[in-house]
Amino acid sequence: GRGQGPRGSSMSGADPSHAAGAGPDSKPDQVAVASAYQRFEPRAYLRNNYAPPRGDLSSPDGVGPWKLRCLAQTFATGEVSGHTLIDIGSGPTIYQLLSACAHFEDITMTDFLEVNRKELGLWLREKPEAFNWSVYSQHVCLIEGKGESWQEKECQLRAKVKRVLPVDVHQSQPLGAGSLVPLPADALVSAFCLEAVSPDLASFQRALAHITTLLRPGGHLLLIGALEESWYLAGEARLAVVPVREEEVREALLHSSYEVRDLRTYVMPAHLRTGVDDVKGIFFAWAQKSLIQI
């Protein structure tokens, strides 16, 4: 499953500093990506990835439990903590922050699409029509083993999310100039975003470099994404994805001056290959930004 959404308001008004550093074809490609995402349907996306079978958390070898375990175990080390955390490309999902919220005071959620930001708003304001994440919250409380109720967990996350903002990872300033976010952040989380909005590997690497500018030296990035996926469905929208391999993710992280602390992969079992995408697996990376910036 994913936590997608490509990036902030619109792709127009592209900043010249970025255009200058980009390949000759990247702008038209980004416009095509932005255009395809206008048909993205959050509810269809949530159904495809966060309702059963993929949203069935009862089997420990499922994709949901694997992602939640990677996050819970990383936060359990106590090394990833601080004041501010930014979730890049939240999409319509909140599960990626359930373990994070105990370790940060100020969380910013972001997405390119207004429909996704609205979907997040429904959950944050406890609207009855919001997507129900309680099975995810329950599962995280279970694996963390702190004796917390799922209601307390959700209450804590809602209290810590201070803003939901537009983002565009293809811009050299992904949150725009003069955004309300306290920068640089102590940590970044990004799930199923970069590969899903990048036309090619070079664009993926640039997007990673752009979001890295938001992170303080020594800060942590938790990155989750699809392995060797080329498309996925979200209602009427059929979105292109840049297929990446584990080694390409590692290279991109090293290139953006991270130390890779952990990199794990999950192979998508046959019964979870449901025809909503051609994903082969999922990667989880924990990376720490170098203290010495080159």
PDB file of N, CA and C in Angstrom, residues 3-15 30 33-34 37-38 85-92 96 108-118 120 163-177 179-181 183 188-194 196-197 206-215:
ATOM      1  N   GLY A   3       1.416   5.740   0.633  1.00  0.00           N
ATOM      2  CA  GLY A   3       1.002   6.952   1.327  1.00  0.00           C
ATOM      3  C   GLY A   3       1.290   8.067   0.381  1.00  0.00           C
ATOM      4  N   GLN A   4       0.616   8.061  -0.740  1.00  0.00           N
ATOM      5  CA  GLN A   4       1.062   8.885  -1.832  1.00  0.00           C
ATOM      6  C   GLN A   4       0.552  10.254  -1.833  1.00  0.00           C
ATOM      7  N   GLY A   5       0.767  10.780  -2.899  1.00  0.00           N
ATOM      8  CA  GLY A   5       0.304  12.037  -3.311  1.00  0.00           C
ATOM      9  C   GLY A   5       1.541  12.670  -3.758  1.00  0.00           C
ATOM     10  N   PRO A   6       1.527  13.156  -4.926  1.00  0.00           N
ATOM     11  CA  PRO A   6       2.597  14.005  -5.352  1.00  0.00           C
ATOM     12  C   PRO A   6       2.177  15.352  -4.888  1.00  0.00           C
ATOM     13  N   ARG A   7       2.865  16.222  -5.148  1.00  0.00           N
ATOM     14  CA  ARG A   7       3.247  17.403  -4.404  1.00  0.00           C
ATOM     15  C   ARG A   7       2.450  18.667  -4.601  1.00  0.00           C
ATOM     16  N   GLY A   8       2.264  19.457  -3.740  1.00  0.00           N
ATOM     17  CA  GLY A   8       1.698  20.750  -3.502  1.00  0.00           C
ATOM     18  C   GLY A   8       0.944  21.426  -4.609  1.00  0.00           C
ATOM     19  N   SER A   9       0.357  22.535  -4.347  1.00  0.00           N
ATOM     20  CA  SER A   9      -0.571  23.280  -5.197  1.00  0.00           C
ATOM     21  C   SER A   9      -0.574  22.885  -6.658  1.00  0.00           C
ATOM     22  N   SER A  10       0.299  23.448  -7.480  1.00  0.00           N
ATOM     23  CA  SER A  10       0.296  23.030  -8.879  1.00  0.00           C
ATOM     24  C   SER A  10       1.713  23.106  -9.377  1.00  0.00           C
ATOM     25  N   MET A  11       1.932  22.546 -10.556  1.00  0.00           N
ATOM     26  CA  MET A  11       3.291  22.497 -11.074  1.00  0.00           C
ATOM     27  C   MET A  11       3.665  23.792 -11.795  1.00  0.00           C
ATOM     28  N   SER A  12       2.710  24.713 -11.927  1.00  0.00           N
ATOM     29  CA  SER A  12       3.042  25.936 -12.653  1.00  0.00           C
ATOM     30  C   SER A  12       3.925  26.825 -11.785  1.00  0.00           C
ATOM     31  N   GLY A  13       4.485  27.825 -12.389  1.00  0.00           N
ATOM     32  CA  GLY A  13       5.379  28.711 -11.655  1.00  0.00           C
ATOM     33  C   GLY A  13       6.595  27.959 -11.188  1.00  0.00           C
ATOM     34  N   ALA A  14       7.069  27.041 -12.021  1.00  0.00           N
ATOM     35  CA  ALA A  14       8.224  26.234 -11.661  1.00  0.00           C
ATOM     36  C   ALA A  14       9.403  27.144 -11.388  1.00  0.00           C
ATOM     37  N   ASP A  15      10.190  26.812 -10.371  1.00  0.00           N
ATOM     38  CA  ASP A  15      11.223  27.792 -10.064  1.00  0.00           C
ATOM     39  C   ASP A  15      12.423  27.613 -10.988  1.00  0.00           C
ATOM     40  N   GLN A  30       7.152  16.299 -15.748  1.00  0.00           N
ATOM     41  CA  GLN A  30       6.518  16.659 -14.478  1.00  0.00           C
ATOM     42  C   GLN A  30       5.109  17.187 -14.695  1.00  0.00           C
ATOM     43  N   VAL A  33       2.972  14.229 -15.126  1.00  0.00           N
ATOM     44  CA  VAL A  33       2.713  13.595 -13.825  1.00  0.00           C
ATOM     45  C   VAL A  33       1.607  14.357 -13.089  1.00  0.00           C
ATOM     46  N   ALA A  34       1.750  15.680 -13.039  1.00  0.00           N
ATOM     47  CA  ALA A  34       0.769  16.515 -12.334  1.00  0.00           C
ATOM     48  C   ALA A  34      -0.609  16.343 -12.948  1.00  0.00           C
ATOM     49  N   TYR A  37      -2.262  13.031 -12.050  1.00  0.00           N
ATOM     50  CA  TYR A  37      -2.718  13.004 -10.663  1.00  0.00           C
ATOM     51  C   TYR A  37      -4.015  13.768 -10.432  1.00  0.00           C
ATOM     52  N   GLN A  38      -4.425  14.606 -11.403  1.00  0.00           N
ATOM     53  CA  GLN A  38      -5.696  15.322 -11.222  1.00  0.00           C
ATOM     54  C   GLN A  38      -6.871  14.344 -11.195  1.00  0.00           C
ATOM     55  N   LEU A  85       8.847  17.037  12.863  1.00  0.00           N
ATOM     56  CA  LEU A  85       8.869  15.980  11.859  1.00  0.00           C
ATOM     57  C   LEU A  85       7.980  16.402  10.693  1.00  0.00           C
ATOM     58  N   ILE A  86       8.443  16.163   9.472  1.00  0.00           N
ATOM     59  CA  ILE A  86       7.630  16.441   8.281  1.00  0.00           C
ATOM     60  C   ILE A  86       7.382  15.130   7.536  1.00  0.00           C
ATOM     61  N   ASP A  87       6.124  14.882   7.223  1.00  0.00           N
ATOM     62  CA  ASP A  87       5.737  13.727   6.412  1.00  0.00           C
ATOM     63  C   ASP A  87       5.566  14.234   4.977  1.00  0.00           C
ATOM     64  N   ILE A  88       6.409  13.747   4.080  1.00  0.00           N
ATOM     65  CA  ILE A  88       6.426  14.230   2.696  1.00  0.00           C
ATOM     66  C   ILE A  88       5.536  13.363   1.809  1.00  0.00           C
ATOM     67  N   GLY A  89       4.488  13.967   1.232  1.00  0.00           N
ATOM     68  CA  GLY A  89       3.589  13.208   0.363  1.00  0.00           C
ATOM     69  C   GLY A  89       2.751  12.234   1.170  1.00  0.00           C
ATOM     70  N   SER A  90       2.027  12.775   2.142  1.00  0.00           N
ATOM     71  CA  SER A  90       1.230  11.931   3.040  1.00  0.00           C
ATOM     72  C   SER A  90       0.170  11.141   2.291  1.00  0.00           C
ATOM     73  N   GLY A  91      -0.312  11.698   1.161  1.00  0.00           N
ATOM     74  CA  GLY A  91      -1.448  11.073   0.495  1.00  0.00           C
ATOM     75  C   GLY A  91      -2.641  11.144   1.429  1.00  0.00           C
ATOM     76  N   PRO A  92      -3.590  10.208   1.306  1.00  0.00           N
ATOM     77  CA  PRO A  92      -4.756  10.216   2.189  1.00  0.00           C
ATOM     78  C   PRO A  92      -4.560   9.327   3.425  1.00  0.00           C
ATOM     79  N   GLN A  96       1.461   5.899   8.645  1.00  0.00           N
ATOM     80  CA  GLN A  96       2.923   6.056   8.641  1.00  0.00           C
ATOM     81  C   GLN A  96       3.429   6.912   9.801  1.00  0.00           C
ATOM     82  N   THR A 108       4.203  18.016  10.643  1.00  0.00           N
ATOM     83  CA  THR A 108       3.602  18.614   9.447  1.00  0.00           C
ATOM     84  C   THR A 108       3.285  17.494   8.469  1.00  0.00           C
ATOM     85  N   MET A 109       2.034  17.432   7.995  1.00  0.00           N
ATOM     86  CA  MET A 109       1.686  16.501   6.924  1.00  0.00           C
ATOM     87  C   MET A 109       1.603  17.310   5.633  1.00  0.00           C
ATOM     88  N   THR A 110       1.926  16.686   4.515  1.00  0.00           N
ATOM     89  CA  THR A 110       1.949  17.410   3.249  1.00  0.00           C
ATOM     90  C   THR A 110       1.425  16.543   2.109  1.00  0.00           C
ATOM     91  N   ASP A 111       0.840  17.178   1.114  1.00  0.00           N
ATOM     92  CA  ASP A 111       0.528  16.474  -0.127  1.00  0.00           C
ATOM     93  C   ASP A 111       0.360  17.456  -1.276  1.00  0.00           C
ATOM     94  N   PHE A 112       0.635  16.982  -2.465  1.00  0.00           N
ATOM     95  CA  PHE A 112       0.486  17.767  -3.693  1.00  0.00           C
ATOM     96  C   PHE A 112      -0.983  18.038  -3.998  1.00  0.00           C
ATOM     97  N   LEU A 113      -1.847  17.053  -3.683  1.00  0.00           N
ATOM     98  CA  LEU A 113      -3.247  17.133  -4.099  1.00  0.00           C
ATOM     99  C   LEU A 113      -4.167  17.640  -3.001  1.00  0.00           C
ATOM    100  N   GLU A 114      -5.002  18.589  -3.360  1.00  0.00           N
ATOM    101  CA  GLU A 114      -5.978  19.110  -2.403  1.00  0.00           C
ATOM    102  C   GLU A 114      -6.938  18.013  -1.939  1.00  0.00           C
ATOM    103  N   VAL A 115      -7.320  17.092  -2.833  1.00  0.00           N
ATOM    104  CA  VAL A 115      -8.257  16.025  -2.422  1.00  0.00           C
ATOM    105  C   VAL A 115      -7.663  15.175  -1.305  1.00  0.00           C
ATOM    106  N   ASN A 116      -6.347  14.956  -1.349  1.00  0.00           N
ATOM    107  CA  ASN A 116      -5.704  14.189  -0.278  1.00  0.00           C
ATOM    108  C   ASN A 116      -5.607  14.996   1.014  1.00  0.00           C
ATOM    109  N   ARG A 117      -5.305  16.275   0.886  1.00  0.00           N
ATOM    110  CA  ARG A 117      -5.243  17.127   2.086  1.00  0.00           C
ATOM    111  C   ARG A 117      -6.620  17.208   2.747  1.00  0.00           C
ATOM    112  N   LYS A 118      -7.671  17.247   1.939  1.00  0.00           N
ATOM    113  CA  LYS A 118      -9.041  17.260   2.480  1.00  0.00           C
ATOM    114  C   LYS A 118      -9.352  15.945   3.191  1.00  0.00           C
ATOM    115  N   LEU A 120      -7.255  13.953   4.647  1.00  0.00           N
ATOM    116  CA  LEU A 120      -6.541  13.975   5.934  1.00  0.00           C
ATOM    117  C   LEU A 120      -7.287  14.840   6.943  1.00  0.00           C
ATOM    118  N   ARG A 163      -0.203  21.078  11.064  1.00  0.00           N
ATOM    119  CA  ARG A 163      -0.588  21.679   9.777  1.00  0.00           C
ATOM    120  C   ARG A 163      -0.538  20.629   8.672  1.00  0.00           C
ATOM    121  N   VAL A 164      -1.369  20.847   7.657  1.00  0.00           N
ATOM    122  CA  VAL A 164      -1.388  19.992   6.458  1.00  0.00           C
ATOM    123  C   VAL A 164      -1.198  20.930   5.266  1.00  0.00           C
ATOM    124  N   LEU A 165      -0.065  20.795   4.586  1.00  0.00           N
ATOM    125  CA  LEU A 165       0.322  21.782   3.581  1.00  0.00           C
ATOM    126  C   LEU A 165       0.583  21.183   2.206  1.00  0.00           C
ATOM    127  N   PRO A 166       0.512  22.017   1.168  1.00  0.00           N
ATOM    128  CA  PRO A 166       0.918  21.568  -0.171  1.00  0.00           C
ATOM    129  C   PRO A 166       2.428  21.335  -0.223  1.00  0.00           C
ATOM    130  N   VAL A 167       2.844  20.412  -1.086  1.00  0.00           N
ATOM    131  CA  VAL A 167       4.268  20.146  -1.277  1.00  0.00           C
ATOM    132  C   VAL A 167       4.471  19.771  -2.745  1.00  0.00           C
ATOM    133  N   ASP A 168       5.642  20.071  -3.265  1.00  0.00           N
ATOM    134  CA  ASP A 168       6.012  19.663  -4.616  1.00  0.00           C
ATOM    135  C   ASP A 168       7.480  19.251  -4.587  1.00  0.00           C
ATOM    136  N   VAL A 169       7.724  17.968  -4.577  1.00  0.00           N
ATOM    137  CA  VAL A 169       9.104  17.473  -4.423  1.00  0.00           C
ATOM    138  C   VAL A 169       9.978  17.766  -5.638  1.00  0.00           C
ATOM    139  N   HIS A 170       9.374  18.216  -6.732  1.00  0.00           N
ATOM    140  CA  HIS A 170      10.172  18.557  -7.912  1.00  0.00           C
ATOM    141  C   HIS A 170      10.727  19.982  -7.851  1.00  0.00           C
ATOM    142  N   GLN A 171      10.315  20.739  -6.845  1.00  0.00           N
ATOM    143  CA  GLN A 171      10.843  22.088  -6.665  1.00  0.00           C
ATOM    144  C   GLN A 171      12.031  22.048  -5.710  1.00  0.00           C
ATOM    145  N   SER A 172      12.978  22.963  -5.919  1.00  0.00           N
ATOM    146  CA  SER A 172      14.141  22.997  -5.029  1.00  0.00           C
ATOM    147  C   SER A 172      13.736  23.400  -3.610  1.00  0.00           C
ATOM    148  N   GLN A 173      12.624  24.106  -3.462  1.00  0.00           N
ATOM    149  CA  GLN A 173      12.025  24.362  -2.133  1.00  0.00           C
ATOM    150  C   GLN A 173      10.659  23.667  -2.140  1.00  0.00           C
ATOM    151  N   PRO A 174      10.612  22.407  -1.730  1.00  0.00           N
ATOM    152  CA  PRO A 174       9.376  21.612  -1.878  1.00  0.00           C
ATOM    153  C   PRO A 174       8.154  22.208  -1.180  1.00  0.00           C
ATOM    154  N   LEU A 175       8.378  22.971  -0.096  1.00  0.00           N
ATOM    155  CA  LEU A 175       7.243  23.565   0.625  1.00  0.00           C
ATOM    156  C   LEU A 175       6.999  25.007   0.192  1.00  0.00           C
ATOM    157  N   GLY A 176       7.755  25.449  -0.821  1.00  0.00           N
ATOM    158  CA  GLY A 176       7.633  26.828  -1.280  1.00  0.00           C
ATOM    159  C   GLY A 176       8.455  27.753  -0.401  1.00  0.00           C
ATOM    160  N   ALA A 177       8.509  29.020  -0.781  1.00  0.00           N
ATOM    161  CA  ALA A 177       9.248  29.998   0.013  1.00  0.00           C
ATOM    162  C   ALA A 177       8.334  30.498   1.132  1.00  0.00           C
ATOM    163  N   SER A 179       7.253  29.200   3.916  1.00  0.00           N
ATOM    164  CA  SER A 179       6.208  28.319   4.449  1.00  0.00           C
ATOM    165  C   SER A 179       6.179  28.421   5.973  1.00  0.00           C
ATOM    166  N   LEU A 180       5.097  27.919   6.568  1.00  0.00           N
ATOM    167  CA  LEU A 180       4.888  28.043   8.015  1.00  0.00           C
ATOM    168  C   LEU A 180       5.608  26.970   8.814  1.00  0.00           C
ATOM    169  N   VAL A 181       6.343  26.106   8.120  1.00  0.00           N
ATOM    170  CA  VAL A 181       6.968  24.976   8.797  1.00  0.00           C
ATOM    171  C   VAL A 181       8.277  25.388   9.454  1.00  0.00           C
ATOM    172  N   LEU A 183      11.838  25.072  10.091  1.00  0.00           N
ATOM    173  CA  LEU A 183      12.897  24.360   9.368  1.00  0.00           C
ATOM    174  C   LEU A 183      14.265  24.728   9.945  1.00  0.00           C
ATOM    175  N   LEU A 188      12.320  13.357   8.761  1.00  0.00           N
ATOM    176  CA  LEU A 188      11.370  13.269   7.650  1.00  0.00           C
ATOM    177  C   LEU A 188      10.862  11.841   7.551  1.00  0.00           C
ATOM    178  N   VAL A 189       9.589  11.729   7.214  1.00  0.00           N
ATOM    179  CA  VAL A 189       9.010  10.440   6.846  1.00  0.00           C
ATOM    180  C   VAL A 189       8.466  10.627   5.439  1.00  0.00           C
ATOM    181  N   SER A 190       8.617   9.632   4.577  1.00  0.00           N
ATOM    182  CA  SER A 190       7.984   9.711   3.259  1.00  0.00           C
ATOM    183  C   SER A 190       7.672   8.305   2.793  1.00  0.00           C
ATOM    184  N   ALA A 191       6.383   8.049   2.537  1.00  0.00           N
ATOM    185  CA  ALA A 191       5.954   6.705   2.146  1.00  0.00           C
ATOM    186  C   ALA A 191       5.279   6.735   0.781  1.00  0.00           C
ATOM    187  N   PHE A 192       5.819   5.974  -0.151  1.00  0.00           N
ATOM    188  CA  PHE A 192       5.228   5.794  -1.479  1.00  0.00           C
ATOM    189  C   PHE A 192       4.997   7.103  -2.207  1.00  0.00           C
ATOM    190  N   CYS A 193       5.944   8.001  -2.083  1.00  0.00           N
ATOM    191  CA  CYS A 193       5.799   9.299  -2.740  1.00  0.00           C
ATOM    192  C   CYS A 193       6.795   9.463  -3.870  1.00  0.00           C
ATOM    193  N   LEU A 194       8.084   9.450  -3.565  1.00  0.00           N
ATOM    194  CA  LEU A 194       9.085   9.860  -4.558  1.00  0.00           C
ATOM    195  C   LEU A 194       9.038   9.041  -5.844  1.00  0.00           C
ATOM    196  N   ALA A 196       6.593   7.436  -6.992  1.00  0.00           N
ATOM    197  CA  ALA A 196       5.267   7.516  -7.612  1.00  0.00           C
ATOM    198  C   ALA A 196       5.024   8.831  -8.337  1.00  0.00           C
ATOM    199  N   VAL A 197       5.941   9.785  -8.186  1.00  0.00           N
ATOM    200  CA  VAL A 197       5.743  11.075  -8.848  1.00  0.00           C
ATOM    201  C   VAL A 197       6.927  11.431  -9.741  1.00  0.00           C
ATOM    202  N   ARG A 206      16.705  13.536  -7.817  1.00  0.00           N
ATOM    203  CA  ARG A 206      16.583  14.983  -7.584  1.00  0.00           C
ATOM    204  C   ARG A 206      15.530  15.278  -6.521  1.00  0.00           C
ATOM    205  N   ALA A 207      14.407  14.560  -6.592  1.00  0.00           N
ATOM    206  CA  ALA A 207      13.337  14.767  -5.604  1.00  0.00           C
ATOM    207  C   ALA A 207      13.857  14.454  -4.195  1.00  0.00           C
ATOM    208  N   LEU A 208      14.637  13.392  -4.074  1.00  0.00           N
ATOM    209  CA  LEU A 208      15.240  13.047  -2.781  1.00  0.00           C
ATOM    210  C   LEU A 208      16.174  14.171  -2.309  1.00  0.00           C
ATOM    211  N   ALA A 209      16.970  14.697  -3.230  1.00  0.00           N
ATOM    212  CA  ALA A 209      17.872  15.806  -2.884  1.00  0.00           C
ATOM    213  C   ALA A 209      17.072  17.033  -2.420  1.00  0.00           C
ATOM    214  N   HIS A 210      15.949  17.308  -3.088  1.00  0.00           N
ATOM    215  CA  HIS A 210      15.122  18.463  -2.713  1.00  0.00           C
ATOM    216  C   HIS A 210      14.566  18.319  -1.293  1.00  0.00           C
ATOM    217  N   ILE A 211      13.998  17.151  -0.974  1.00  0.00           N
ATOM    218  CA  ILE A 211      13.411  17.008   0.369  1.00  0.00           C
ATOM    219  C   ILE A 211      14.504  17.001   1.445  1.00  0.00           C
ATOM    220  N   THR A 212      15.701  16.544   1.077  1.00  0.00           N
ATOM    221  CA  THR A 212      16.808  16.493   2.029  1.00  0.00           C
ATOM    222  C   THR A 212      17.203  17.878   2.524  1.00  0.00           C
ATOM    223  N   THR A 213      16.941  18.925   1.714  1.00  0.00           N
ATOM    224  CA  THR A 213      17.250  20.299   2.147  1.00  0.00           C
ATOM    225  C   THR A 213      16.387  20.715   3.339  1.00  0.00           C
ATOM    226  N   LEU A 214      15.271  20.014   3.570  1.00  0.00           N
ATOM    227  CA  LEU A 214      14.364  20.344   4.675  1.00  0.00           C
ATOM    228  C   LEU A 214      14.830  19.751   6.004  1.00  0.00           C
ATOM    229  N   LEU A 215      15.847  18.884   5.944  1.00  0.00           N
ATOM    230  CA  LEU A 215      16.276  18.100   7.108  1.00  0.00           C
ATOM    231  C   LEU A 215      17.586  18.642   7.668  1.00  0.00           C
TER     232      LEU A 215
END
